[in-house]
mmCIF file of C-alpha atoms in Angstrom:
data_model
loop_
_atom_site.group_PDB
_atom_site.id
_atom_site.type_symbol
_atom_site.label_atom_id
_atom_site.label_comp_id
_atom_site.label_asym_id
_atom_site.label_seq_id
_atom_site.Cartn_x
_atom_site.Cartn_y
_atom_site.Cartn_z
ATOM 1 C CA UNK A 627 13.481 14.595 1.769
ATOM 2 C CA UNK A 628 15.680 14.516 -1.255
ATOM 3 C CA UNK A 629 15.576 16.939 -4.202
ATOM 4 C CA UNK A 630 17.337 14.406 -6.420
ATOM 5 C CA UNK A 631 14.680 12.614 -8.550
ATOM 6 C CA UNK A 632 16.900 9.562 -9.043
ATOM 7 C CA UNK A 633 16.795 6.847 -6.426
ATOM 8 C CA UNK A 634 19.927 6.338 -4.402
ATOM 9 C CA UNK A 635 21.616 2.960 -4.831
ATOM 10 C CA UNK A 636 20.943 0.416 -2.138
ATOM 11 C CA UNK A 637 24.104 -0.718 -0.329
ATOM 12 C CA UNK A 638 24.947 -4.308 -1.183
ATOM 13 C CA UNK A 639 22.678 -4.439 -4.246
ATOM 14 C CA UNK A 640 24.045 -5.656 -7.554
ATOM 15 C CA UNK A 641 22.369 -3.526 -10.260
ATOM 16 C CA UNK A 642 24.055 -5.331 -13.172
ATOM 17 C CA UNK A 643 23.287 -8.858 -11.943
ATOM 18 C CA UNK A 644 21.258 -10.988 -14.345
ATOM 19 C CA UNK A 645 18.157 -12.604 -12.866
ATOM 20 C CA UNK A 646 17.336 -16.242 -13.440
ATOM 21 C CA UNK A 647 14.109 -17.115 -15.278
ATOM 22 C CA UNK A 648 12.610 -18.371 -12.005
ATOM 23 C CA UNK A 649 13.394 -15.063 -10.297
ATOM 24 C CA UNK A 650 11.843 -13.132 -13.187
ATOM 25 C CA UNK A 651 8.686 -15.276 -12.969
ATOM 26 C CA UNK A 652 8.516 -14.713 -9.208
ATOM 27 C CA UNK A 653 8.812 -10.948 -9.656
ATOM 28 C CA UNK A 654 6.120 -10.971 -12.354
ATOM 29 C CA UNK A 655 3.787 -13.035 -10.147
ATOM 30 C CA UNK A 656 4.358 -10.690 -7.211
ATOM 31 C CA UNK A 657 3.569 -7.675 -9.397
ATOM 32 C CA UNK A 658 0.346 -9.359 -10.585
ATOM 33 C CA UNK A 659 -0.665 -10.065 -6.963
ATOM 34 C CA UNK A 660 -0.034 -6.427 -5.998
ATOM 35 C CA UNK A 661 -2.082 -5.184 -8.957
ATOM 36 C CA UNK A 662 -4.942 -7.577 -8.127
ATOM 37 C CA UNK A 663 -4.908 -6.488 -4.488
ATOM 38 C CA UNK A 664 -5.173 -2.819 -5.455
ATOM 39 C CA UNK A 665 -7.936 -3.496 -7.994
ATOM 40 C CA UNK A 666 -9.989 -5.785 -5.715
ATOM 41 C CA UNK A 667 -13.247 -4.194 -4.506
ATOM 42 C CA UNK A 668 -13.481 -3.751 -0.766
ATOM 43 C CA UNK A 669 -16.563 -5.101 1.019
ATOM 44 C CA UNK A 670 -19.057 -2.538 2.310
ATOM 45 C CA UNK A 671 -18.979 -2.040 6.050
ATOM 46 C CA UNK A 672 -22.249 -2.961 7.765
ATOM 47 C CA UNK A 673 -23.459 -0.423 10.354
ATOM 48 C CA UNK A 674 -20.251 1.532 9.888
ATOM 49 C CA UNK A 675 -19.924 5.266 10.092
ATOM 50 C CA UNK A 676 -20.461 7.398 7.049
ATOM 51 C CA UNK A 677 -17.853 9.778 5.745
ATOM 52 C CA UNK A 678 -14.083 9.610 5.720
ATOM 53 C CA UNK A 679 -12.193 6.896 7.542
ATOM 54 C CA UNK A 680 -11.684 8.151 11.133
ATOM 55 C CA UNK A 681 -8.394 6.322 11.584
ATOM 56 C CA UNK A 682 -6.939 8.004 8.531
ATOM 57 C CA UNK A 683 -8.295 11.491 9.135
ATOM 58 C CA UNK A 684 -8.253 11.556 12.962
ATOM 59 C CA UNK A 685 -11.985 12.340 13.215
ATOM 60 C CA UNK A 686 -13.007 10.488 16.368
ATOM 61 C CA UNK A 687 -16.214 12.471 16.954
ATOM 62 C CA UNK A 688 -19.558 12.063 15.201
ATOM 63 C CA UNK A 689 -22.571 14.187 16.249
ATOM 64 C CA UNK A 690 -20.986 14.975 19.608
ATOM 65 C CA UNK A 691 -20.210 11.354 20.434
ATOM 66 C CA UNK A 692 -16.528 10.493 20.657
ATOM 67 C CA UNK A 693 -15.476 6.976 19.798
ATOM 68 C CA UNK A 694 -12.244 5.254 20.639
ATOM 69 C CA UNK A 695 -11.262 2.050 18.958
#
């Protein structure tokens, strides 16, 4: 981990390069898609387990029954 809050420059990147209008539009569209994906509601799981996600939290046991995906 790095204590420096500034990001290190990427080798081979050109920080002063001007982007074309098409590239700017593509970056804006990609940012909109990412924002829409984060904001999209997730469907409710049918007959799924209650509580925290077991894959994320490593809780493979529920009421004494272990489950393995």
